[in-house]
Coordinates of C-alpha atoms in Angstrom, one line a residue:
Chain A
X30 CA -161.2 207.2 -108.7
X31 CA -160.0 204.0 -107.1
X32 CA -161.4 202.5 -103.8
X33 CA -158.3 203.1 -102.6
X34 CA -157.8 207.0 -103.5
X35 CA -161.0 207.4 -102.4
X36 CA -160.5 205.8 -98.8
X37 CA -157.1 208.0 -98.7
X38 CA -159.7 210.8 -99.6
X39 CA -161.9 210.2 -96.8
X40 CA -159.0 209.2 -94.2
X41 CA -157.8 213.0 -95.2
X42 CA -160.8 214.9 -94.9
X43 CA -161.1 213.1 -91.7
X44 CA -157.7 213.6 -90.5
X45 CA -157.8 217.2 -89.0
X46 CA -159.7 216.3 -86.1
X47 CA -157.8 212.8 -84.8
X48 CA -154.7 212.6 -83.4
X49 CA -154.0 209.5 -86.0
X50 CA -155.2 207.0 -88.2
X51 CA -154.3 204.0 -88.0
X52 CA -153.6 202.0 -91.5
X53 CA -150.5 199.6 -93.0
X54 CA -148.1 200.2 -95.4
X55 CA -145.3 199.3 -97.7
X56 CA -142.6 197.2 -95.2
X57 CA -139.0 196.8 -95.8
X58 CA -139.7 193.7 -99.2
X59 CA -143.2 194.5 -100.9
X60 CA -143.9 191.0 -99.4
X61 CA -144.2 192.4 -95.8
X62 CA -146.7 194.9 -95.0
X63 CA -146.2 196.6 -91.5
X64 CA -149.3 199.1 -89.4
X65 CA -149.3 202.8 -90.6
X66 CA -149.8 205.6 -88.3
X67 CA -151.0 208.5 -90.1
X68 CA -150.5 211.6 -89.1
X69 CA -150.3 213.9 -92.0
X70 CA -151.5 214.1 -95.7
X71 CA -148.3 213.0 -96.9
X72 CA -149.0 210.1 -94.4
X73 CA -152.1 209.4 -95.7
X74 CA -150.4 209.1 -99.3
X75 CA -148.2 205.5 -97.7
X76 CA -151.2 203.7 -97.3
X77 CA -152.2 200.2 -98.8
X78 CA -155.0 198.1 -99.2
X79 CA -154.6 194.5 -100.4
X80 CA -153.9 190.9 -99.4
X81 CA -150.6 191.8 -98.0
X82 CA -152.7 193.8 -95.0
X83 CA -152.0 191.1 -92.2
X84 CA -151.5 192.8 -89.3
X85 CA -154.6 193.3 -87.0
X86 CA -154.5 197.4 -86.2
X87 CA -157.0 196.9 -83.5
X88 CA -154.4 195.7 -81.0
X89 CA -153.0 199.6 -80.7
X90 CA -156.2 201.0 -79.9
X91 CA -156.4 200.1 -76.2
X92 CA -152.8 202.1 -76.1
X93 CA -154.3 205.2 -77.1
X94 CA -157.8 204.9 -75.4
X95 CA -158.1 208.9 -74.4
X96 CA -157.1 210.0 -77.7
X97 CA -159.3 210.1 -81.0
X98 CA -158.0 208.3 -83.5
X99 CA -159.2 206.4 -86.9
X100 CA -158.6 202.8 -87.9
X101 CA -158.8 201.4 -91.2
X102 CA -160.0 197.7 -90.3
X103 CA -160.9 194.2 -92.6
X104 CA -163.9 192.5 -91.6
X105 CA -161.8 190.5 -88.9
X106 CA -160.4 193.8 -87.7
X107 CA -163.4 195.4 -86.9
X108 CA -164.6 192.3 -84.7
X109 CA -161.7 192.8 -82.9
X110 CA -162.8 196.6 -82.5
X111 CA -166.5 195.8 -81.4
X112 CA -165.3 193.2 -78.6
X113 CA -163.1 196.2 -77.5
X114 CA -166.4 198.3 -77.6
X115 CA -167.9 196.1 -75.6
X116 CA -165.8 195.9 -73.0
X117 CA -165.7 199.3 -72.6
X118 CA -161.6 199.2 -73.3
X119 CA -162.3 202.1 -76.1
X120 CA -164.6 205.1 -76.3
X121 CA -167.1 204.9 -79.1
X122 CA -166.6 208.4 -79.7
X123 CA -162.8 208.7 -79.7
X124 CA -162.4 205.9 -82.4
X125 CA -163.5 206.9 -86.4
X126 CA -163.4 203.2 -88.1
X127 CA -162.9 203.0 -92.5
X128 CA -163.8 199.7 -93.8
X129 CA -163.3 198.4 -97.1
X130 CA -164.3 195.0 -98.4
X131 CA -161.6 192.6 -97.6
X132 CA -161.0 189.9 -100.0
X133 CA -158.8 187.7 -97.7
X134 CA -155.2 188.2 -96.9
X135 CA -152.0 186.3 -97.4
X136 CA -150.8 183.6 -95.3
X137 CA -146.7 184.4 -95.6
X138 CA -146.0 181.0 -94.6
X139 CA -147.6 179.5 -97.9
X140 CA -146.2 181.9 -99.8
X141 CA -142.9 181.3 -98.6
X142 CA -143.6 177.3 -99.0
X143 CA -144.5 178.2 -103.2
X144 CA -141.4 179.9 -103.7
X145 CA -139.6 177.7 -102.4
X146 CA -141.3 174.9 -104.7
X147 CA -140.8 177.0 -107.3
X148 CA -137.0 177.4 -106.1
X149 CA -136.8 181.1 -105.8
X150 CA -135.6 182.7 -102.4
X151 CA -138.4 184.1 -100.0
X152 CA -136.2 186.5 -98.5
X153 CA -135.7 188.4 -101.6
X154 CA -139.0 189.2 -103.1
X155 CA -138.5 192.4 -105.2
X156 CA -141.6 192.6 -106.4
X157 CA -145.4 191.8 -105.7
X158 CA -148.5 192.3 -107.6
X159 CA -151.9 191.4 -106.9
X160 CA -154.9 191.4 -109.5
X161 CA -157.7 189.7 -106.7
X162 CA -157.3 186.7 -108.1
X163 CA -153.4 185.7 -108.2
X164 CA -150.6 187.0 -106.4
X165 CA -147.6 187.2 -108.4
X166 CA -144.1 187.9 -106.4
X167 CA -140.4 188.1 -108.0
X168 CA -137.8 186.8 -106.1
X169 CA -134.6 185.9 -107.3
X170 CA -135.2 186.8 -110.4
X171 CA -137.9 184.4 -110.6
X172 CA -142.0 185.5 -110.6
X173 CA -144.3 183.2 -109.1
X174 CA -147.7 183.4 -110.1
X175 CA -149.8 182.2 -106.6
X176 CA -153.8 181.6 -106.6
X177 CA -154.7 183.9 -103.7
X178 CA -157.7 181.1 -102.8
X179 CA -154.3 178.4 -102.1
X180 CA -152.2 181.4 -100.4
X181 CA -154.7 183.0 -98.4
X182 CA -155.0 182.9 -94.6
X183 CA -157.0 179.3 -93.5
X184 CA -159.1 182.3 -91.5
X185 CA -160.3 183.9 -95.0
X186 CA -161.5 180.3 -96.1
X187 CA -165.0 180.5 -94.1
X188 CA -164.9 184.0 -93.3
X189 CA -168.3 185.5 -92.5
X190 CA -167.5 189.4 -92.3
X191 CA -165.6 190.5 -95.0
X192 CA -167.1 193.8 -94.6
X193 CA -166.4 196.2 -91.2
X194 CA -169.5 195.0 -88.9
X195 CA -169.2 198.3 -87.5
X196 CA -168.1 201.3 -89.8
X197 CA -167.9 205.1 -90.0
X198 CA -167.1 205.6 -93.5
X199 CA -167.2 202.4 -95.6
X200 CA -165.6 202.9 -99.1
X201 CA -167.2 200.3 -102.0
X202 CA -170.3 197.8 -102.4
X203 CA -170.1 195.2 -99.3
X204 CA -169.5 191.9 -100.8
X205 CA -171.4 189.2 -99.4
X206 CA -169.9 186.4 -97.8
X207 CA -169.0 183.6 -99.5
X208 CA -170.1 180.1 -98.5
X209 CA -168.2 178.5 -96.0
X210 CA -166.2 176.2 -98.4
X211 CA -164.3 173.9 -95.6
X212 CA -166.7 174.2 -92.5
X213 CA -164.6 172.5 -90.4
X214 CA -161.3 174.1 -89.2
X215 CA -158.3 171.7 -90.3
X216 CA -156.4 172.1 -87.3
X217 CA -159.8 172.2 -84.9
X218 CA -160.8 168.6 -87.1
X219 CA -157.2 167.4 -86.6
X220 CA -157.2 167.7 -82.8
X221 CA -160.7 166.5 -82.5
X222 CA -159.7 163.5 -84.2
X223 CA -157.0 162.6 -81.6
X224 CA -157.2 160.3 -78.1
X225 CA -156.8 162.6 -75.0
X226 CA -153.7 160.8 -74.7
X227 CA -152.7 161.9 -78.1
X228 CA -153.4 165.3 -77.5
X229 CA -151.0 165.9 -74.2
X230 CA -148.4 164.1 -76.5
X231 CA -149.2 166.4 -79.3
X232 CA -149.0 170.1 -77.5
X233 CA -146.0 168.8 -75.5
X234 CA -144.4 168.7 -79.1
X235 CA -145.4 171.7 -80.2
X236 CA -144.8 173.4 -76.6
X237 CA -141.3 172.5 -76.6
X238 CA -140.4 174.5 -79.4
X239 CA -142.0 177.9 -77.8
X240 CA -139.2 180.3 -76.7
X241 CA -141.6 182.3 -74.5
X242 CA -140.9 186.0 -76.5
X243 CA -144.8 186.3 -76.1
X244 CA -145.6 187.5 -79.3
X245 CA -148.8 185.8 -79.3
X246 CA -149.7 187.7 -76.5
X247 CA -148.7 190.9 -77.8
X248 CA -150.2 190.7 -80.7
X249 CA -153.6 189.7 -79.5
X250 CA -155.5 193.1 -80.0
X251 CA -158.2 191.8 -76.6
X252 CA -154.3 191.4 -74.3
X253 CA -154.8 194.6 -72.4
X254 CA -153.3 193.9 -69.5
X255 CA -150.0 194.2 -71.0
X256 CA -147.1 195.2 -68.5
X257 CA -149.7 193.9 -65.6
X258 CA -149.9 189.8 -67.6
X259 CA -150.0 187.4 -64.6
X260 CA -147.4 185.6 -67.0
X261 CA -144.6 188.0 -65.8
X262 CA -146.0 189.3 -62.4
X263 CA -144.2 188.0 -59.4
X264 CA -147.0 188.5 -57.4
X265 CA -149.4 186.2 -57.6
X266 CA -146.0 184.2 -58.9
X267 CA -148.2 181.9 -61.7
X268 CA -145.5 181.2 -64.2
X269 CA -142.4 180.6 -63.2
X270 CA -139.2 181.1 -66.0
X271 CA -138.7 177.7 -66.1
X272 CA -138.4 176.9 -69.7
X273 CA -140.1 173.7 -69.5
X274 CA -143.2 172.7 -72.1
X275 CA -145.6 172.5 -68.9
X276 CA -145.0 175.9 -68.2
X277 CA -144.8 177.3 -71.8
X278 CA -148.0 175.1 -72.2
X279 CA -149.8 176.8 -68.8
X280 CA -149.0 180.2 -70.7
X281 CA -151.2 179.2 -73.4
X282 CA -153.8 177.7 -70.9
X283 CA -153.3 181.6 -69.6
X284 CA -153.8 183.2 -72.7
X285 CA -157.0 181.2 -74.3
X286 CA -158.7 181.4 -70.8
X287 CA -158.3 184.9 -70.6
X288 CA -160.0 185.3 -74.6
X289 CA -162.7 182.5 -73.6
X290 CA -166.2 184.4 -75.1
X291 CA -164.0 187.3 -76.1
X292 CA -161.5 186.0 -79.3
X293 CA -162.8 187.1 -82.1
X294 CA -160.1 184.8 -84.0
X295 CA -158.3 187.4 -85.9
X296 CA -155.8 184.9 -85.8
X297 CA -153.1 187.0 -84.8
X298 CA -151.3 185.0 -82.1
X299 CA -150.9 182.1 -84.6
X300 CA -149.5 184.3 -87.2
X301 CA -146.7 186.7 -85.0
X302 CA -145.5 182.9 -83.4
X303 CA -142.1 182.7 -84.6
X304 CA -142.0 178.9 -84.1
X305 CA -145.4 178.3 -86.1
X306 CA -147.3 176.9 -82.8
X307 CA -150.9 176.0 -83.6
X308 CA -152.4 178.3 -80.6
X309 CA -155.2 179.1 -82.4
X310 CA -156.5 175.7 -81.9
X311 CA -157.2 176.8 -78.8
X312 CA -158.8 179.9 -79.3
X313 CA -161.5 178.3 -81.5
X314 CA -162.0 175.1 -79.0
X315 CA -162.7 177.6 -76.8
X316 CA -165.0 179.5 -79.5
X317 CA -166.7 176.7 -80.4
X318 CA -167.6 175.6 -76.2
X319 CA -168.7 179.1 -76.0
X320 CA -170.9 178.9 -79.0
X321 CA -172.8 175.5 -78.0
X322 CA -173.2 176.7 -74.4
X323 CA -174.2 180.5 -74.7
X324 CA -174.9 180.6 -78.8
X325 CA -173.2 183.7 -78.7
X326 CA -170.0 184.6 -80.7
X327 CA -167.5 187.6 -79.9
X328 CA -167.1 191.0 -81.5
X329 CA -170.7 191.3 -83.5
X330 CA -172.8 193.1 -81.8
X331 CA -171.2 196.2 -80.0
X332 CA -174.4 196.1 -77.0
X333 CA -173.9 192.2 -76.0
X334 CA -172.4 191.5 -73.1
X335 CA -169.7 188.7 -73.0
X336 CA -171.0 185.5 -71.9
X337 CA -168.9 185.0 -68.9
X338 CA -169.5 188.3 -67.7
X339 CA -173.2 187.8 -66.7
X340 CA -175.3 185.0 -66.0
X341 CA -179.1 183.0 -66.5
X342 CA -180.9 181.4 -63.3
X343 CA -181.6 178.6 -65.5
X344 CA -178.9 178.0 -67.8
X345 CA -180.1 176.6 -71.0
X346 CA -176.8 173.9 -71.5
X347 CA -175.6 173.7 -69.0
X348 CA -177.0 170.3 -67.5
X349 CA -176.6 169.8 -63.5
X350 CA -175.3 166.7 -62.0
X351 CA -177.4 164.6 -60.2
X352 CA -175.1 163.4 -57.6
Chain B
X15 CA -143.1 154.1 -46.8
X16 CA -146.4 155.2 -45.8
X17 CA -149.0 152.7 -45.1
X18 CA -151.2 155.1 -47.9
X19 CA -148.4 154.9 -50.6
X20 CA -150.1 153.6 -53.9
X21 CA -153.6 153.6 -52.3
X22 CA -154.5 157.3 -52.3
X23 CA -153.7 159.4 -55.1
X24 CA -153.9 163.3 -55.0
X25 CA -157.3 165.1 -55.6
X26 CA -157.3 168.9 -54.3
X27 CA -160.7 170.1 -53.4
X28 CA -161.6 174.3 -53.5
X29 CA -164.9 174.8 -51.3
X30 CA -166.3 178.0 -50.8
X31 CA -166.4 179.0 -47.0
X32 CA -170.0 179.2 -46.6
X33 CA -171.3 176.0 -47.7
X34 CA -169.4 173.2 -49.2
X35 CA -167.0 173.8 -46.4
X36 CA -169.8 173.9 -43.6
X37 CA -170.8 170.5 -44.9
X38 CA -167.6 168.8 -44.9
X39 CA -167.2 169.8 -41.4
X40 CA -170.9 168.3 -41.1
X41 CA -170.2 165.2 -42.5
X42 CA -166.7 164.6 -40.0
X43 CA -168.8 165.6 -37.4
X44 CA -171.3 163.3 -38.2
X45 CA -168.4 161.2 -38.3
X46 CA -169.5 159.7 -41.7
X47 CA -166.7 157.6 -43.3
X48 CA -164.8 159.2 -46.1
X49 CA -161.9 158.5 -48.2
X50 CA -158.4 160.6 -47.5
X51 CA -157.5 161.2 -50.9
X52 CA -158.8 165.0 -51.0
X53 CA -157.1 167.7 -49.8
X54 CA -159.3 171.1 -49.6
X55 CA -158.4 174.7 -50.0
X56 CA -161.0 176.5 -48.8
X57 CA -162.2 179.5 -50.7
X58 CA -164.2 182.5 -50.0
X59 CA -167.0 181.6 -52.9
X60 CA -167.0 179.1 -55.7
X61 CA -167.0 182.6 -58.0
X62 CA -163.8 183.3 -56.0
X63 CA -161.8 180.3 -58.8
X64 CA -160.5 181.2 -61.3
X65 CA -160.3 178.4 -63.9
X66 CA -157.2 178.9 -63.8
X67 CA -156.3 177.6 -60.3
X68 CA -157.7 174.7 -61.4
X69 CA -156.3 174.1 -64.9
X70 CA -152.5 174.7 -62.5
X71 CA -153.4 172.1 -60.5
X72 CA -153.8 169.4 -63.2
X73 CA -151.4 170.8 -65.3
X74 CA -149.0 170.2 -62.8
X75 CA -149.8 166.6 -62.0
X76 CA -152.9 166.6 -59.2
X77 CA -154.8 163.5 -60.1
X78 CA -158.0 165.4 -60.1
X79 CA -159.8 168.2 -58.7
X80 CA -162.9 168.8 -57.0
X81 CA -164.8 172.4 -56.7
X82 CA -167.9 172.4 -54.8
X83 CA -169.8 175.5 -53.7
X84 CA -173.3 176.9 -52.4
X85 CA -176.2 175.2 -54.5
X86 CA -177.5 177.9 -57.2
X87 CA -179.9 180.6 -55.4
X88 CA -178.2 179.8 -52.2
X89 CA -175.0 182.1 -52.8
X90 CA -173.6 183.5 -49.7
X91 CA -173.1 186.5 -51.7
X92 CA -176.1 185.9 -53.9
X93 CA -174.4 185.7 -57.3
X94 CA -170.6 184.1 -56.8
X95 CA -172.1 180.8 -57.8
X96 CA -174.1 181.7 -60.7
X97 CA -170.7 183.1 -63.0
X98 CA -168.7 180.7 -61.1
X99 CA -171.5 177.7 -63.1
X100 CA -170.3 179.4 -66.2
X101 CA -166.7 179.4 -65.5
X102 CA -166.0 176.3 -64.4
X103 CA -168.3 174.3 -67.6
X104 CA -166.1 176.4 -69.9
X105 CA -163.4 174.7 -67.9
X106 CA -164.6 171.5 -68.1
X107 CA -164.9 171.4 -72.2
X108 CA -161.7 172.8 -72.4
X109 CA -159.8 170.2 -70.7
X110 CA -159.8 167.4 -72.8
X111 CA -158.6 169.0 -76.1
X112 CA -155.1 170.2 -73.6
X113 CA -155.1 166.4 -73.4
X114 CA -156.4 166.2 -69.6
X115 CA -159.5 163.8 -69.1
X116 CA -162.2 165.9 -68.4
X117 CA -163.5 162.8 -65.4
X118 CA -160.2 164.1 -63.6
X119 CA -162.4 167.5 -62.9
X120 CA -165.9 168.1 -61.2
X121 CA -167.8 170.5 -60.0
X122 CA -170.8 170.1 -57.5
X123 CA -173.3 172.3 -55.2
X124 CA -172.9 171.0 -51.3
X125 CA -174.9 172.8 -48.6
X126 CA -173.4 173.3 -45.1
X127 CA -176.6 171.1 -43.3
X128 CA -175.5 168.2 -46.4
X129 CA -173.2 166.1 -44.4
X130 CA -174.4 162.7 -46.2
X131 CA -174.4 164.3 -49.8
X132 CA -170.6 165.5 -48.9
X133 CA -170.2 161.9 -47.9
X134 CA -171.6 161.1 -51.1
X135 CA -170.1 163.5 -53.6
X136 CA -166.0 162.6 -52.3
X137 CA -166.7 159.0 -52.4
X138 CA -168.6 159.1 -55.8
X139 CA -165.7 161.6 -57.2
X140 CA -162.8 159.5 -55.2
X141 CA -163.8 156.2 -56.7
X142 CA -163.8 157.7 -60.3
X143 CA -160.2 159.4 -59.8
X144 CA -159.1 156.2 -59.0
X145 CA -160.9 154.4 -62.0
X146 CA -158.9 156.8 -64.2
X147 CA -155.7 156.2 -62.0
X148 CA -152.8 158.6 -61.5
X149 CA -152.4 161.2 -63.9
X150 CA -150.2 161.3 -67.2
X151 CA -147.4 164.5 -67.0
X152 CA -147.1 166.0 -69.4
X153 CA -142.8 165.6 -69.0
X154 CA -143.3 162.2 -69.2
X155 CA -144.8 161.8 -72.7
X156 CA -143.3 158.7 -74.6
X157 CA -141.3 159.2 -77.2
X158 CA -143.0 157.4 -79.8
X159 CA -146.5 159.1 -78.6
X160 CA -144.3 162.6 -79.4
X161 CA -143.4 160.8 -82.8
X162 CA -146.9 159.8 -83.5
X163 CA -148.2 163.4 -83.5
X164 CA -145.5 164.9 -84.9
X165 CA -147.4 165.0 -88.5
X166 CA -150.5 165.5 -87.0
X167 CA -151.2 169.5 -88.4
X168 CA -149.1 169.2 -92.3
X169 CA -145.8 169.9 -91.3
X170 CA -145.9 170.3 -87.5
X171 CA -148.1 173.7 -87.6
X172 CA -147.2 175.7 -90.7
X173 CA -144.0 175.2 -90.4
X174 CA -142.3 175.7 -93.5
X175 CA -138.5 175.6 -94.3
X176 CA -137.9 179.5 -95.2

C-alpha cells in the first residue's frame, strides 16, 4: 500500500466523525492543484499528495472554527496551524491534522519560465508526472523533464519542517531536514544589499504594479479579520482607494505589521500575487527582527505565546537610549 | 511666506497623557526654550500606538516622528508601556528595509516632573531630523533610481513572461 492509499485510508476511517477534511486535488490542467473538501468516501478517493500541493489549507480553518474538521497539512502547513493554536483562533479538539513528509513543492512561476525555454506553451500542460526527483510536464505536445531541486518553491530550499510539527495521524518515516543549502534568502540578501534610498525607489517599482485585489491578504491563512481588514473599513478610514503606490505600499506596511511574530512564511501572499510582488520580503525582515530581538520563531510550539503579546521587565535586546 | 518656511520641517510627536505630556507642559511652564518643529497628538498611553500610526505618518511625508511615554515601571496603567517597548523596536527595524531612515523615528521615556529632559529629548531629536533633512516621498522617486532597481530581484520578482 502506498503512503498515499494509506493516508486516504486513515482520512476515511477518520471521516465519520468530522464535518470535513480538508486536502487538494486534481485542478482544471494537472499543472494546477486546487484545496479539497472532503466530505465523503468518494471524496476522499480525489485526493493528491505531491509537489503540485501549493495551496496552504490552513487559511480555511479559521472559517470553520466551531466545526470539527481534518486537515491534511506539509510541514509549512502545520506551522501555519500551530500559530492558529496559539492564538486561540481554532479549537484543539475540533481540528484532526494528517501529515505526510513533504518533499518541497513547485514554484509555478519556474515551471512556467522552463517551458517556455523549452518553447512549449504553459497553458496547456496535458500531462504531469513526478518521480521525487524530476518533474516531467507535456505541453504542446512537448515533455519537459524539470529537476524538482531548480523548480521547487525558494521556501523548500532551507526548509526546516518537512514533517507536520504537530500531527494526529502522520502517514510514513519523518524525513529529516536537509541542510540549509542557501542560508540566506535571495530576495531578503538582495534588499539588504541596497541604500535606504534604493529601497523606497525599489518597492515604489514594485508597488506600482499592485492592483489592490488583495489576494495576498486572502490567502494569508493568520488574516482573520477578513470582512473586518482596516484596509476596507471606513471607520477608522486608514486606506483610502486611491490607487497610488503609497497607499498600495501602506497596505503592505498593514499586512506584515499585522503578521509581525506571527508569519510563519508559508509563503502564500507571494505566491496568490497576480503581479509577482516580492511581499514576502517583508514578512521575513520582519521574521528575522523578531528572531534577533525575542529568539523566538512563529508556529512551533503550540503553548508559546507570541512575542508581541506579552512582555519582560528587562528586555534582553532591546537596548534603552541614554538621552 | 511664513517667517518659518524652510527652517522647520514637520515632526509629529504621540505622548501618552500621563507623562510625556505632563512634562512637556513642565518644560513650557518652566518656560525652557524649545524648537517649534513638533507637533504632538496626545495619546492616552504609549501602548495606546499602534505602529501603524506611525509607519502613516512617515509614509505620508512627516519628516519624522517622536513617541515618548511613562518610563518603564512608571505606567499609568502599569503595563501600556512595557508592550508598547516591544512594539515600537519592531517598528524601528522595520523601517529602513521600506526605505525610510530609521534616525527619522524615536522613541523615549519622559516623566511629567522632567521638564529639562523634555527640553532635552525635542532638541536632541529636532537637531537630528534636521541633519537628515526633509523627507524623500515616495511619489517623487527619480526615474533613473526606479531604473536602477528595476533588476534588483531576477526579473523584477518572479515575474516571468507566461
Amino acid at each position: 500500500m502506498s503512503r498515499l492509499e494509506e493516508l486516504k485510508t486513515r482520512i476515511k476511517e477518520a471521516l465519520p466523525g468530522l464535518e470535513c477534511v480538508i486536502g487538494w486535488q486534481k485542478g482544471f490542467d494537472p499543472l494546477h492543484n486546487t484545496p479539497l473538501f472532503m466530505r465523503s468516501e468518494a471524496d476522499v478517493d480525489k485526493l493528491e499528495w505531491g509537489p503540485f500541493n501549493v495551496h496552504n489549507p490552513a487559511v480555511y480553518l479559521p472559517t470553520l472554527a466551531g466545526k470539527k474538521v481534518g486537515i491534511v497539512v506539509k510541514g509549512c502547513d502545520s506551522r501555519s496551524v500551530v500559530e492558529l493554536l496559539q492564538e486561540n483562533l481554532i479549537n484543539r479538539d475540533n481540528v484532526v491534522i494528517f501529515g505526510m513528509p513533504c518533499e518541497g513543492v513547485i514554484d509555478l512561476s519556474k515551471v512556467k519560465a522552463r517551458l517556455a525555454a523549452a518553447g512549449a506553451s504553459a497553458g496547456a500542460a496535458s500531462a504531469v508526472t513526478t518521480d521525487g526527483k524530476t518533474v516531467s510536464v507535456t505541453a504542446g505536445g512537448q515533455t519537459v523533464a524539470m529537476p524538482l531541486a531548480e523548480v521547487r518553491a525558494d521556501k523548500c530550499g532551507r526548509c526546516q519542517f518537512p514533517n507536520a510539527v504537530l500531527a494526529d495521524t502522520y502517514v510514513g518515516d519523518p524525513i529529516a531536514p536537509a541542510a540549509p543549502a542557501a542560508a540566506a534568502d535571495a530576495d531578503l540578501a538582495a534588499l539588504d544589499a541596497m541604500s535606504v534610498p534604493e529601497r523606497m525607489a525599489f518597492w515604489r517599482y514594485h508597488m506600482e504594479r499592485c492592483i489592490r485585489c488583495y489576494a495576498c491578504r486572502n490567502a494569508c491563512p493568520m488574516c482573520v479579520c477578513r470582512d473586518h481588514c482596516i484596509a476596507q473599513s471606513r471607520e477608522p478610514h486608514w486606506l483610502t482607494q486611491e490607487d497610488t503606490a503609497t497607499e498600495k505600499l501602506f497596505f503592505q506596511v498593514v499586512h506584515a505589521m499585522h503578521l509581525a511574530g506571527r508569519c510563519t512564511e508559508c509563503g502564500e501572499c507571494q505566491r496568490a500575487c497576480p503581479m509577482d510582488i516580492p511581499v514576502l520580503a517583508l514578512k521575513k525582515h520582519l521574521n528575522r527582527t523578531i528572531h534577533d530581538l525575542f529568539s523566538y520563531q512563529a508556529g512551533v510550539d503550540p503553548q508559546a505565546i507570541p512575542p508581541l503579546l506579552q512582555f519582560k521587565l528587562e528586555e534582553d535586546n532591546i537596548k534603552e537610549r541614554s538621552w | 511666506m511664513p517667517v518659518l518656511t524652510g527652517k522647520e520641517l514637520r515632526i509629529v510627536g504621540f505622548l501618552c497623557n500621563w507623562c510625556s505630556y505632563g512634562g512637556a507642559d513642565t518644560a513650557g511652564v518652566g518656560r525652557f526654550n524649545q524648537p517649534t518643529d513638533l507637533r504632538i497628538i496626545r495619546v492616552p498611553c504609549s501602548g495606546r500606538i499602534d505602529p501603524l500610526f506611525i509607519a502613516k505618518t512617515l509614509i505620508n511625508g512627516a519628516d519624522g516622528v517622536l513617541v515618548s511615554g511613562c518610563h518603564p515601571r512608571d505606567c499609568h496603567y502599569a503595563e501600556g508601556n512595557f508592550y508598547a517597548r516591544r512594539r515600537l523596536e519592531v517598528l524601528k527595524r522595520f523601517l529602513p528595509i521600506l526605505g525610510i531612515d530609521p534616525g527619522r523615528f524615536d522613541y523615549t521615556w519622559v516623566s511629567a516632573s522632567e521638564g529639562q529632559r523634555w527640553q532635552k529629548v525635542v532638541t536632541v531629536f529636532t537637531e537630528q531630523i534636521h541633519a537628515l533633512g526633509p523627507a524623500p516621498r515616495y511619489d517623487a522617486v527619480s526615474a533613473d533610481m526606479l531604473a536602477k532597481v528595476a533588476g534588483a530581484l531576477g526579473q523584477g520578482g518572479n515575474r516571468v513572461a507566461a
